[in-house]
mmCIF file of C-alpha atoms and ligand atoms in Angstrom:
data_model
loop_
_atom_site.group_PDB
_atom_site.id
_atom_site.type_symbol
_atom_site.label_atom_id
_atom_site.label_comp_id
_atom_site.label_asym_id
_atom_site.label_seq_id
_atom_site.Cartn_x
_atom_site.Cartn_y
_atom_site.Cartn_z
ATOM 1 C CA UNK H 1 0.000 0.000 0.000
ATOM 2 C CA UNK H 2 1.246 3.433 -0.842
ATOM 3 C CA UNK H 3 0.422 6.933 -1.875
ATOM 4 C CA UNK H 4 0.991 7.521 -5.585
ATOM 5 C CA UNK H 5 1.710 11.043 -6.762
ATOM 6 C CA UNK H 6 2.198 12.546 -10.190
ATOM 7 C CA UNK H 7 3.821 15.970 -10.368
ATOM 8 C CA UNK H 8 3.458 17.975 -13.599
ATOM 9 C CA UNK H 9 3.938 15.000 -15.910
ATOM 10 C CA UNK H 10 4.220 15.881 -19.575
ATOM 11 C CA UNK H 11 4.433 13.308 -22.337
ATOM 12 C CA UNK H 12 4.552 14.021 -26.054
ATOM 13 C CA UNK H 13 4.428 11.556 -28.933
ATOM 14 C CA UNK H 14 5.935 13.679 -31.693
ATOM 15 C CA UNK H 15 3.552 16.603 -32.091
ATOM 16 C CA UNK H 16 0.803 15.035 -29.968
ATOM 17 C CA UNK H 17 0.816 16.118 -26.333
ATOM 18 C CA UNK H 18 -0.669 13.056 -24.640
ATOM 19 C CA UNK H 19 -0.210 14.443 -21.100
ATOM 20 C CA UNK H 20 0.131 18.113 -20.322
ATOM 21 C CA UNK H 21 1.421 18.927 -16.819
ATOM 22 C CA UNK H 22 -0.682 16.220 -15.193
ATOM 23 C CA UNK H 23 -0.606 16.300 -11.396
ATOM 24 C CA UNK H 24 -2.612 14.336 -8.861
ATOM 25 C CA UNK H 25 -2.295 12.381 -5.652
ATOM 26 C CA UNK H 26 -3.851 8.964 -5.054
ATOM 27 C CA UNK H 27 -4.064 8.643 -1.278
ATOM 28 C CA UNK H 28 -2.987 5.376 0.294
ATOM 29 C CA UNK H 29 -5.590 2.658 -0.159
ATOM 30 C CA UNK H 30 -8.000 4.676 -2.298
ATOM 31 C CA UNK H 31 -9.660 3.834 -5.587
ATOM 32 C CA UNK H 32 -8.864 6.711 -7.935
ATOM 33 C CA UNK H 33 -10.725 6.750 -11.239
ATOM 34 C CA UNK H 34 -9.246 8.420 -14.288
ATOM 35 C CA UNK H 35 -12.236 9.276 -16.446
ATOM 36 C CA UNK H 36 -11.734 10.347 -20.025
ATOM 37 C CA UNK H 37 -12.847 9.749 -23.599
ATOM 38 C CA UNK H 38 -10.806 7.701 -26.029
ATOM 39 C CA UNK H 39 -7.464 9.422 -26.605
ATOM 40 C CA UNK H 40 -7.676 11.512 -23.420
ATOM 41 C CA UNK H 41 -4.383 10.052 -22.136
ATOM 42 C CA UNK H 42 -5.526 7.377 -19.674
ATOM 43 C CA UNK H 43 -3.301 4.552 -20.948
ATOM 44 C CA UNK H 44 -0.362 6.923 -21.250
ATOM 45 C CA UNK H 45 -0.821 7.935 -17.595
ATOM 46 C CA UNK H 46 -0.868 4.286 -16.536
ATOM 47 C CA UNK H 47 2.134 3.540 -18.747
ATOM 48 C CA UNK H 48 4.078 6.398 -17.177
ATOM 49 C CA UNK H 49 3.270 5.303 -13.604
ATOM 50 C CA UNK H 50 4.078 1.657 -14.263
ATOM 51 C CA UNK H 51 7.275 2.624 -16.078
ATOM 52 C CA UNK H 52 6.615 1.251 -19.554
ATOM 53 C CA UNK H 53 6.160 4.709 -21.079
ATOM 54 C CA UNK H 54 8.939 7.253 -20.661
ATOM 55 C CA UNK H 55 7.683 10.719 -19.801
ATOM 56 C CA UNK H 56 9.331 13.957 -20.906
ATOM 57 C CA UNK H 57 9.181 15.920 -17.670
ATOM 58 C CA UNK H 58 7.734 15.853 -14.180
ATOM 59 C CA UNK H 59 7.993 13.210 -11.480
ATOM 60 C CA UNK H 60 6.283 10.079 -10.135
ATOM 61 C CA UNK H 61 6.426 9.444 -6.402
ATOM 62 C CA UNK H 62 5.512 6.357 -4.422
ATOM 63 C CA UNK H 63 5.136 7.239 -0.751
ATOM 64 C CA UNK H 64 7.233 10.328 -1.405
ATOM 65 C CA UNK H 65 10.048 8.344 -3.076
ATOM 66 C CA UNK H 66 10.877 9.427 -6.616
ATOM 67 C CA UNK H 67 10.459 6.359 -8.835
ATOM 68 C CA UNK H 68 10.575 8.251 -12.137
ATOM 69 C CA UNK H 69 13.759 6.521 -13.236
ATOM 70 C CA UNK H 70 13.105 3.089 -11.692
ATOM 71 C CA UNK H 71 12.694 0.050 -13.948
ATOM 72 C CA UNK H 72 9.092 -1.175 -14.213
ATOM 73 C CA UNK H 73 9.892 -4.426 -12.369
ATOM 74 C CA UNK H 74 11.310 -2.437 -9.452
ATOM 75 C CA UNK H 75 8.247 -0.230 -8.934
ATOM 76 C CA UNK H 76 6.051 -2.872 -7.273
ATOM 77 C CA UNK H 77 3.063 -1.766 -9.303
ATOM 78 C CA UNK H 78 0.796 -4.349 -10.967
ATOM 79 C CA UNK H 79 -0.898 -3.322 -14.195
ATOM 80 C CA UNK H 80 -3.868 -4.786 -16.088
ATOM 81 C CA UNK H 81 -4.223 -3.572 -19.649
ATOM 82 C CA UNK H 82 -7.315 -3.542 -21.803
ATOM 83 C CA UNK H 83 -5.571 -5.870 -24.290
ATOM 84 C CA UNK H 84 -5.148 -9.302 -22.769
ATOM 85 C CA UNK H 85 -1.668 -10.561 -23.760
ATOM 86 C CA UNK H 86 -2.157 -13.975 -22.140
ATOM 87 C CA UNK H 87 0.374 -16.755 -22.617
ATOM 88 C CA UNK H 88 -1.270 -18.904 -25.314
ATOM 89 C CA UNK H 89 0.470 -22.143 -24.322
ATOM 90 C CA UNK H 90 -0.542 -21.797 -20.632
ATOM 91 C CA UNK H 91 -3.908 -22.787 -19.195
ATOM 92 C CA UNK H 92 -5.994 -20.203 -17.335
ATOM 93 C CA UNK H 93 -4.640 -21.609 -14.068
ATOM 94 C CA UNK H 94 -1.031 -21.328 -15.268
ATOM 95 C CA UNK H 95 -1.624 -17.822 -16.593
ATOM 96 C CA UNK H 96 -2.985 -16.760 -13.211
ATOM 97 C CA UNK H 97 -0.165 -18.466 -11.346
ATOM 98 C CA UNK H 98 2.577 -17.024 -13.516
ATOM 99 C CA UNK H 99 3.030 -13.686 -11.678
ATOM 100 C CA UNK H 100 3.606 -15.617 -8.437
ATOM 101 C CA UNK H 101 6.254 -17.894 -9.932
ATOM 102 C CA UNK H 102 9.258 -15.571 -9.902
ATOM 103 C CA UNK H 103 12.104 -16.840 -7.688
ATOM 104 C CA UNK H 104 11.549 -13.900 -5.333
ATOM 105 C CA UNK H 105 7.812 -14.571 -4.914
ATOM 106 C CA UNK H 106 8.397 -18.297 -4.538
ATOM 107 C CA UNK H 107 10.513 -17.445 -1.516
ATOM 108 C CA UNK H 108 7.708 -15.307 -0.056
ATOM 109 C CA UNK H 109 4.826 -17.734 -0.683
ATOM 110 C CA UNK H 110 4.676 -21.496 -0.447
ATOM 111 C CA UNK H 111 3.226 -23.459 -3.380
ATOM 112 C CA UNK H 112 -0.086 -24.308 -1.633
ATOM 113 C CA UNK H 113 -0.514 -20.618 -0.738
ATOM 114 C CA UNK H 114 0.206 -19.537 -4.290
ATOM 115 C CA UNK H 115 -2.321 -22.007 -5.649
ATOM 116 C CA UNK H 116 -4.864 -21.029 -3.029
ATOM 117 C CA UNK H 117 -4.484 -17.372 -4.054
ATOM 118 C CA UNK H 118 -5.040 -18.286 -7.714
ATOM 119 C CA UNK H 119 -8.209 -20.201 -6.842
ATOM 120 C CA UNK H 120 -9.526 -17.343 -4.693
ATOM 121 C CA UNK H 121 -8.989 -14.801 -7.457
ATOM 122 C CA UNK H 122 -10.437 -17.172 -10.084
ATOM 123 C CA UNK H 123 -13.572 -17.621 -7.970
ATOM 124 C CA UNK H 124 -13.853 -13.902 -7.388
ATOM 125 C CA UNK H 125 -13.783 -13.293 -11.144
ATOM 126 C CA UNK H 126 -16.065 -16.218 -12.017
ATOM 127 C CA UNK H 127 -13.240 -18.173 -13.663
ATOM 128 C CA UNK H 128 -13.393 -21.243 -11.406
ATOM 129 C CA UNK H 129 -14.820 -23.474 -14.140
ATOM 130 C CA UNK H 130 -12.326 -22.352 -16.768
ATOM 131 C CA UNK H 131 -9.022 -23.057 -15.046
ATOM 132 C CA UNK H 132 -8.035 -25.907 -17.373
ATOM 133 C CA UNK H 133 -8.818 -24.090 -20.593
ATOM 134 C CA UNK H 134 -6.328 -22.410 -22.889
ATOM 135 C CA UNK H 135 -6.739 -18.761 -23.983
ATOM 136 C CA UNK H 136 -7.819 -19.844 -27.485
ATOM 137 C CA UNK H 137 -10.806 -21.579 -25.851
ATOM 138 C CA UNK H 138 -12.023 -18.403 -24.124
ATOM 139 C CA UNK H 139 -14.316 -15.552 -25.183
ATOM 140 C CA UNK H 140 -13.003 -11.977 -25.225
ATOM 141 C CA UNK H 141 -14.672 -11.185 -21.900
ATOM 142 C CA UNK H 142 -13.253 -14.337 -20.283
ATOM 143 C CA UNK H 143 -9.758 -13.500 -21.527
ATOM 144 C CA UNK H 144 -10.119 -10.027 -20.074
ATOM 145 C CA UNK H 145 -11.058 -11.464 -16.699
ATOM 146 C CA UNK H 146 -7.990 -13.729 -16.786
ATOM 147 C CA UNK H 147 -5.817 -10.710 -17.574
ATOM 148 C CA UNK H 148 -7.373 -8.853 -14.634
ATOM 149 C CA UNK H 149 -6.902 -11.930 -12.428
ATOM 150 C CA UNK H 150 -3.218 -12.053 -13.301
ATOM 151 C CA UNK H 151 -2.933 -8.589 -11.828
ATOM 152 C CA UNK H 152 -5.085 -9.263 -8.776
ATOM 153 C CA UNK H 153 -3.136 -12.367 -7.658
ATOM 154 C CA UNK H 154 -0.336 -9.996 -6.755
ATOM 155 C CA UNK H 155 -0.294 -7.810 -3.663
ATOM 156 C CA UNK H 156 1.763 -4.858 -4.894
ATOM 157 C CA UNK H 157 1.975 -1.305 -3.574
ATOM 158 C CA UNK H 158 -0.529 -0.192 -6.224
ATOM 159 C CA UNK H 159 -2.743 -1.530 -8.983
ATOM 160 C CA UNK H 160 -3.108 0.195 -12.355
ATOM 161 C CA UNK H 161 -6.256 -1.055 -14.091
ATOM 162 C CA UNK H 162 -6.755 0.157 -17.659
ATOM 163 C CA UNK H 163 -10.407 -0.334 -18.678
ATOM 164 C CA UNK H 164 -10.272 -3.793 -17.088
ATOM 165 C CA UNK H 165 -13.896 -4.747 -17.702
ATOM 166 C CA UNK H 166 -14.543 -2.979 -21.003
ATOM 167 C CA UNK H 167 -15.147 -6.217 -22.927
ATOM 168 C CA UNK H 168 -17.680 -7.781 -20.600
ATOM 169 C CA UNK H 169 -21.386 -7.810 -21.343
ATOM 170 C CA UNK H 170 -23.549 -5.227 -19.543
ATOM 171 C CA UNK H 171 -24.774 -7.576 -16.808
ATOM 172 C CA UNK H 172 -21.345 -8.963 -16.001
ATOM 173 C CA UNK H 173 -19.818 -5.494 -16.116
ATOM 174 C CA UNK H 174 -22.333 -4.310 -13.583
ATOM 175 C CA UNK H 175 -21.539 -7.291 -11.357
ATOM 176 C CA UNK H 176 -17.767 -6.845 -11.786
ATOM 177 C CA UNK H 177 -17.944 -3.176 -10.878
ATOM 178 C CA UNK H 178 -19.257 -3.958 -7.427
ATOM 179 C CA UNK H 179 -16.973 -7.020 -7.078
ATOM 180 C CA UNK H 180 -13.906 -4.977 -7.946
ATOM 181 C CA UNK H 181 -14.912 -2.194 -5.589
ATOM 182 C CA UNK H 182 -15.380 -4.773 -2.826
ATOM 183 C CA UNK H 183 -12.038 -6.465 -3.523
ATOM 184 C CA UNK H 184 -10.229 -3.144 -3.622
ATOM 185 C CA UNK H 185 -11.796 -2.013 -0.348
ATOM 186 C CA UNK H 186 -10.978 -5.327 1.342
ATOM 187 C CA UNK H 187 -7.368 -5.400 0.132
ATOM 188 C CA UNK H 188 -6.916 -1.667 0.689
ATOM 189 C CA UNK H 189 -4.453 -1.491 -2.192
ATOM 190 C CA UNK H 190 -4.066 1.934 -3.797
ATOM 191 C CA UNK H 191 -5.655 1.654 -7.237
ATOM 192 C CA UNK H 192 -5.840 3.744 -10.364
ATOM 193 C CA UNK H 193 -8.761 2.692 -12.530
ATOM 194 C CA UNK H 194 -9.056 4.141 -16.033
ATOM 195 C CA UNK H 195 -12.394 4.214 -17.825
ATOM 196 C CA UNK H 196 -14.325 6.240 -20.406
ATOM 197 C CA UNK H 197 -17.559 5.248 -18.631
ATOM 198 C CA UNK H 198 -18.819 7.998 -16.333
ATOM 199 C CA UNK H 199 -21.300 5.717 -14.602
ATOM 200 C CA UNK H 200 -18.461 3.355 -13.714
ATOM 201 C CA UNK H 201 -16.368 6.292 -12.537
ATOM 202 C CA UNK H 202 -19.055 7.812 -10.329
ATOM 203 C CA UNK H 203 -20.183 4.505 -8.849
ATOM 204 C CA UNK H 204 -16.735 3.067 -8.105
ATOM 205 C CA UNK H 205 -14.367 5.923 -7.419
ATOM 206 C CA UNK H 206 -13.386 7.301 -4.025
ATOM 207 C CA UNK H 207 -11.893 10.097 -6.099
ATOM 208 C CA UNK H 208 -12.469 10.876 -9.776
ATOM 209 C CA UNK H 209 -10.180 12.841 -12.088
ATOM 210 C CA UNK H 210 -11.624 14.011 -15.399
ATOM 211 C CA UNK H 211 -9.002 13.959 -18.136
ATOM 212 C CA UNK H 212 -9.498 15.793 -21.425
ATOM 213 C CA UNK H 213 -6.853 15.726 -24.170
ATOM 214 C CA UNK H 214 -4.050 15.233 -21.680
ATOM 215 C CA UNK H 215 -5.267 17.896 -19.257
ATOM 216 C CA UNK H 216 -6.820 17.197 -15.850
ATOM 217 C CA UNK H 217 -10.022 19.254 -15.840
ATOM 218 C CA UNK H 218 -11.225 18.432 -12.324
ATOM 219 C CA UNK H 219 -10.395 16.143 -9.409
ATOM 220 C CA UNK H 220 -12.950 15.455 -6.708
ATOM 221 C CA UNK H 221 -15.285 13.048 -5.009
ATOM 222 C CA UNK H 222 -17.933 11.642 -7.393
ATOM 223 C CA UNK H 223 -20.597 13.953 -5.903
ATOM 224 C CA UNK H 224 -18.443 17.031 -6.421
ATOM 225 C CA UNK H 225 -17.773 16.112 -10.031
ATOM 226 C CA UNK H 226 -21.464 15.604 -10.713
ATOM 227 C CA UNK H 227 -22.951 18.446 -8.681
ATOM 228 C CA UNK H 228 -20.170 21.036 -8.916
ATOM 229 C CA UNK H 229 -18.552 20.723 -12.341
ATOM 230 C CA UNK H 230 -15.831 23.353 -12.591
ATOM 231 C CA UNK H 231 -16.287 24.017 -16.287
ATOM 232 C CA UNK H 232 -18.392 23.328 -19.354
ATOM 233 C CA UNK H 233 -16.322 20.307 -20.324
ATOM 234 C CA UNK H 234 -16.928 18.449 -17.060
ATOM 235 C CA UNK H 235 -20.561 19.588 -16.995
ATOM 236 C CA UNK H 236 -21.262 18.121 -20.396
ATOM 237 C CA UNK H 237 -19.038 15.024 -20.058
ATOM 238 C CA UNK H 238 -20.421 13.781 -16.744
ATOM 239 C CA UNK H 239 -24.109 12.949 -16.682
ATOM 240 C CA UNK H 240 -26.186 10.696 -18.879
ATOM 241 C CA UNK H 241 -27.725 12.118 -20.947
ATOM 242 C CA UNK H 242 -25.484 15.185 -20.802
ATOM 243 C CA UNK H 243 -26.565 18.484 -19.297
ATOM 244 C CA UNK H 244 -28.595 20.789 -21.588
ATOM 245 C CA UNK H 245 -26.603 23.969 -22.170
ATOM 246 C CA UNK H 246 -28.097 27.278 -23.300
ATOM 247 C CA UNK H 247 -26.586 30.618 -24.260
ATOM 248 C CA UNK H 248 -28.556 33.206 -22.332
ATOM 249 C CA UNK H 249 -28.883 36.910 -21.889
ATOM 250 C CA UNK H 250 -28.873 37.851 -18.203
ATOM 251 C CA UNK H 251 -31.592 40.370 -17.319
ATOM 252 C CA UNK H 252 -31.569 40.796 -13.541
ATOM 253 C CA UNK H 253 -34.227 38.518 -12.122
ATOM 254 C CA UNK H 254 -34.457 36.295 -15.208
ATOM 255 C CA UNK H 255 -32.473 34.970 -18.127
ATOM 256 C CA UNK H 256 -33.547 34.997 -21.747
ATOM 257 C CA UNK H 257 -32.569 31.888 -23.654
ATOM 258 C CA UNK H 258 -31.069 32.889 -26.990
ATOM 259 C CA UNK H 259 -32.607 30.753 -29.709
ATOM 260 C CA UNK H 260 -35.007 31.010 -32.675
ATOM 261 C CA UNK H 261 -37.885 31.766 -30.316
ATOM 262 C CA UNK H 262 -36.273 33.301 -27.194
ATOM 263 C CA UNK H 263 -37.997 32.610 -23.884
ATOM 264 C CA UNK H 264 -37.539 33.892 -20.387
ATOM 265 C CA UNK H 265 -36.864 31.900 -17.206
ATOM 266 C CA UNK H 266 -36.978 33.560 -13.760
ATOM 267 C CA UNK H 267 -33.917 32.803 -11.623
ATOM 268 C CA UNK H 268 -33.427 32.585 -7.866
ATOM 269 C CA UNK H 269 -32.727 35.850 -5.952
ATOM 270 C CA UNK H 270 -29.455 34.320 -4.618
ATOM 271 C CA UNK H 271 -28.342 33.465 -8.160
ATOM 272 C CA UNK H 272 -29.223 36.980 -9.253
ATOM 273 C CA UNK H 273 -27.037 38.371 -6.453
ATOM 274 C CA UNK H 274 -24.195 35.997 -7.277
ATOM 275 C CA UNK H 275 -24.326 36.796 -11.006
ATOM 276 C CA UNK H 276 -24.437 40.544 -10.366
ATOM 277 C CA UNK H 277 -21.343 40.253 -8.158
ATOM 278 C CA UNK H 278 -19.296 37.802 -10.173
ATOM 279 C CA UNK H 279 -20.282 37.891 -13.746
ATOM 280 C CA UNK H 280 -19.091 41.309 -14.920
ATOM 281 C CA UNK H 281 -19.486 41.639 -18.690
ATOM 282 C CA UNK H 282 -19.132 37.975 -19.459
ATOM 283 C CA UNK H 283 -21.397 36.076 -21.811
ATOM 284 C CA UNK H 284 -23.371 33.533 -19.879
ATOM 285 C CA UNK H 285 -24.274 29.895 -20.408
ATOM 286 C CA UNK H 286 -26.831 28.105 -18.295
ATOM 287 C CA UNK H 287 -26.806 24.348 -17.780
ATOM 288 C CA UNK H 288 -29.729 22.236 -16.649
ATOM 289 C CA UNK H 289 -29.672 18.471 -16.244
ATOM 290 C CA UNK H 290 -32.381 16.426 -17.989
ATOM 291 C CA UNK H 291 -33.713 15.283 -14.592
ATOM 292 C CA UNK H 292 -34.408 18.908 -13.703
ATOM 293 C CA UNK H 293 -36.822 19.564 -16.552
ATOM 294 C CA UNK H 294 -40.516 18.782 -16.253
ATOM 295 C CA UNK H 295 -42.804 18.196 -19.176
ATOM 296 C CA UNK H 296 -46.229 19.798 -18.801
ATOM 297 C CA UNK H 297 -49.283 20.475 -20.919
ATOM 298 C CA UNK H 298 -48.419 22.870 -23.745
ATOM 299 C CA UNK H 299 -50.822 25.489 -22.394
ATOM 300 C CA UNK H 300 -49.618 25.197 -18.784
ATOM 301 C CA UNK H 301 -48.899 28.772 -17.592
ATOM 302 C CA UNK H 302 -45.923 27.455 -15.599
ATOM 303 C CA UNK H 303 -44.186 26.205 -18.760
ATOM 304 C CA UNK H 304 -41.252 28.373 -19.865
ATOM 305 C CA UNK H 305 -41.453 27.276 -23.473
ATOM 306 C CA UNK H 306 -42.887 24.502 -25.594
ATOM 307 C CA UNK H 307 -41.797 22.114 -28.304
ATOM 308 C CA UNK H 308 -42.503 18.887 -30.156
ATOM 309 C CA UNK H 309 -41.630 15.468 -28.740
ATOM 310 C CA UNK H 310 -39.414 13.886 -31.397
ATOM 311 C CA UNK H 311 -37.918 10.906 -29.552
ATOM 312 C CA UNK H 312 -38.716 8.781 -26.513
ATOM 313 C CA UNK H 313 -36.056 6.411 -25.182
ATOM 314 C CA UNK H 314 -37.433 4.184 -22.465
ATOM 315 C CA UNK H 315 -34.879 2.867 -19.963
ATOM 316 C CA UNK H 316 -37.161 0.958 -17.631
ATOM 317 C CA UNK H 317 -38.564 3.214 -14.916
ATOM 318 C CA UNK H 318 -37.264 6.394 -16.510
ATOM 319 C CA UNK H 319 -37.299 7.642 -20.077
ATOM 320 C CA UNK H 320 -35.343 10.213 -22.021
ATOM 321 C CA UNK H 321 -37.636 12.482 -23.994
ATOM 322 C CA UNK H 322 -36.158 14.687 -26.704
ATOM 323 C CA UNK H 323 -38.137 17.838 -27.402
ATOM 324 C CA UNK H 324 -37.449 20.006 -30.443
ATOM 325 C CA UNK H 325 -37.881 23.781 -30.362
ATOM 326 C CA UNK H 326 -37.320 24.909 -33.936
ATOM 327 C CA UNK H 327 -33.560 24.308 -34.316
ATOM 328 C CA UNK H 328 -32.697 23.309 -30.703
ATOM 329 C CA UNK H 329 -33.197 19.991 -28.994
ATOM 330 C CA UNK H 330 -33.691 19.602 -25.244
ATOM 331 C CA UNK H 331 -33.567 16.341 -23.326
ATOM 332 C CA UNK H 332 -35.682 15.639 -20.260
ATOM 333 C CA UNK H 333 -35.447 12.538 -18.052
ATOM 334 C CA UNK H 334 -38.850 11.693 -16.648
ATOM 335 C CA UNK H 335 -40.697 8.733 -15.097
ATOM 336 C CA UNK H 336 -41.837 6.270 -17.748
ATOM 337 C CA UNK H 337 -45.392 6.246 -16.418
ATOM 338 C CA UNK H 338 -45.846 9.935 -17.377
ATOM 339 C CA UNK H 339 -44.777 9.842 -20.980
ATOM 340 C CA UNK H 340 -46.201 12.275 -23.541
ATOM 341 C CA UNK H 341 -47.174 11.083 -27.004
ATOM 342 C CA UNK H 342 -44.603 11.088 -29.771
ATOM 343 C CA UNK H 343 -44.989 14.224 -31.960
ATOM 344 C CA UNK H 344 -47.257 15.895 -29.401
ATOM 345 C CA UNK H 345 -46.544 19.476 -28.272
ATOM 346 C CA UNK H 346 -45.468 19.752 -24.639
ATOM 347 C CA UNK H 347 -44.559 22.540 -22.250
ATOM 348 C CA UNK H 348 -41.061 22.582 -20.693
ATOM 349 C CA UNK H 349 -40.585 23.759 -17.145
ATOM 350 C CA UNK H 350 -37.003 24.258 -15.968
ATOM 351 C CA UNK H 351 -36.074 23.950 -12.304
ATOM 352 C CA UNK H 352 -34.053 27.119 -11.785
ATOM 353 C CA UNK H 353 -32.985 25.898 -8.332
ATOM 354 C CA UNK H 354 -30.783 23.426 -10.190
ATOM 355 C CA UNK H 355 -29.251 25.811 -12.718
ATOM 356 C CA UNK H 356 -25.521 25.828 -13.404
ATOM 357 C CA UNK H 357 -23.939 29.054 -14.633
ATOM 358 C CA UNK H 358 -20.820 29.269 -16.790
ATOM 359 C CA UNK H 359 -18.755 32.068 -18.291
ATOM 360 C CA UNK H 360 -19.140 31.344 -22.018
ATOM 361 C CA UNK H 361 -15.695 32.775 -22.847
ATOM 362 C CA UNK H 362 -13.555 31.031 -20.216
ATOM 363 C CA UNK H 363 -15.965 28.044 -19.886
ATOM 364 C CA UNK H 364 -15.435 28.238 -16.091
ATOM 365 C CA UNK H 365 -18.300 27.741 -13.689
ATOM 366 C CA UNK H 366 -19.645 30.857 -11.970
ATOM 367 C CA UNK H 367 -20.684 30.030 -8.429
HETATM 368 P P1 ATP A 401 -8.297 4.882 -25.155
HETATM 369 O O1 ATP A 401 -9.430 4.976 -24.174
HETATM 370 O O2 ATP A 401 -8.778 4.945 -26.595
HETATM 371 O O3 ATP A 401 -7.364 3.750 -24.874
HETATM 372 P P2 ATP A 401 -6.565 6.790 -23.810
HETATM 373 O O4 ATP A 401 -7.317 7.774 -23.013
HETATM 374 O O5 ATP A 401 -5.979 5.635 -23.088
HETATM 375 O O6 ATP A 401 -7.455 6.261 -25.030
HETATM 376 P P3 ATP A 401 -3.906 7.230 -24.814
HETATM 377 O O7 ATP A 401 -3.789 5.873 -25.412
HETATM 378 O O8 ATP A 401 -3.127 7.494 -23.587
HETATM 379 O O9 ATP A 401 -5.434 7.608 -24.573
HETATM 380 O O10 ATP A 401 -3.504 8.275 -25.939
HETATM 381 C C1 ATP A 401 -3.387 9.655 -25.691
HETATM 382 C C2 ATP A 401 -2.968 10.362 -26.972
HETATM 383 O O11 ATP A 401 -1.651 9.960 -27.346
HETATM 384 C C3 ATP A 401 -3.845 10.041 -28.182
HETATM 385 O O12 ATP A 401 -3.956 11.204 -28.953
HETATM 386 C C4 ATP A 401 -3.076 8.968 -28.917
HETATM 387 O O13 ATP A 401 -3.372 8.982 -30.285
HETATM 388 C C5 ATP A 401 -1.646 9.368 -28.639
HETATM 389 N N1 ATP A 401 -0.737 8.189 -28.587
HETATM 390 C C6 ATP A 401 -0.784 7.182 -27.695
HETATM 391 N N2 ATP A 401 0.219 6.298 -27.891
HETATM 392 C C7 ATP A 401 0.916 6.764 -28.952
HETATM 393 C C8 ATP A 401 2.074 6.311 -29.642
HETATM 394 N N3 ATP A 401 2.730 5.206 -29.277
HETATM 395 N N4 ATP A 401 2.514 7.058 -30.679
HETATM 396 C C9 ATP A 401 1.876 8.185 -31.054
HETATM 397 N N5 ATP A 401 0.770 8.683 -30.420
HETATM 398 C C10 ATP A 401 0.300 7.988 -29.395
#
């Protein structure tokens, strides 16, 4: 167990800056999720920490000790990559046992203990029935679990898990998320978990860092990331479906949404005060999450505007309803037992208590 720290790490591949002054601390024993879209720099970060990618500048510290120049095998960090790279001529059991078979580890653990560990991890990952099979006899998701198991049989200072359950089906992924969280909490091993899946990030992470094109946009607890996004990028990246964002004209006690048919929404007195104090001359954007929009009758006087229902996506108890207002589309997330009819005209009522305000020029949150 250890604290892992990155200080201003920069990594370029030719002209591409994969990591730009990336700094963060993973406290001892915590599950730290690196959340970012494809190409954001997640694998590069993991490669740099585990020592298989050479960075250009900055430092990596394990419990305060600079390991930037240490060989990967001397860092005591176990890494699971999204690609499996299993030994084809080994069975699942042998693949899982392999990391415990180095002369050094053989000295630390007796054979029955090593085999017991393999069986425990195999059971944990639902691989108990597959131990005698060879990689060629496994599905993609099974191979990925073996690759993850090969990492989890070790008890290093830190785990680096790069999209370790990306290839599992939805049900198994859901199950593995909670299993992995449980295992990590029980073992208390400092873990960096990279994923493009915000639901995974928010449900599993003790701490979440949002990475965008090599830049850390925000680091915080899952609640902070969701409820207090620091900028437009985080606001629109975290949340499913994403936050609705509107350019508005601020007019004291209300905002006017700039669109083909502008409409006015009253805002809270405290928001009015805050905007008057902090906003200056900046152009304003307002964000509202789909769960904070109600659909009403089109002639409801409480509706702020109205539009046509063009899509209904039912996700069990809740549904995502897309409403078109001339050229704009707005998404609302509502209970499935209150659905409007497709192509009907509905009123939209925005909950201004849940508004997010952003400076359109700097993209920073105003709060
Ligand atoms: P994914 O989720 O798709 O795996 P990622 O967040 O892990 O993406 P990285 O693989 O770290 O992203 O890549 C970050 C950036 O660096 C991307 O623009 C990528 O194209 C670039 N990159 C990564 N590896 C190399 C390489 N070996 N040579 C050149 N460019 C690279």
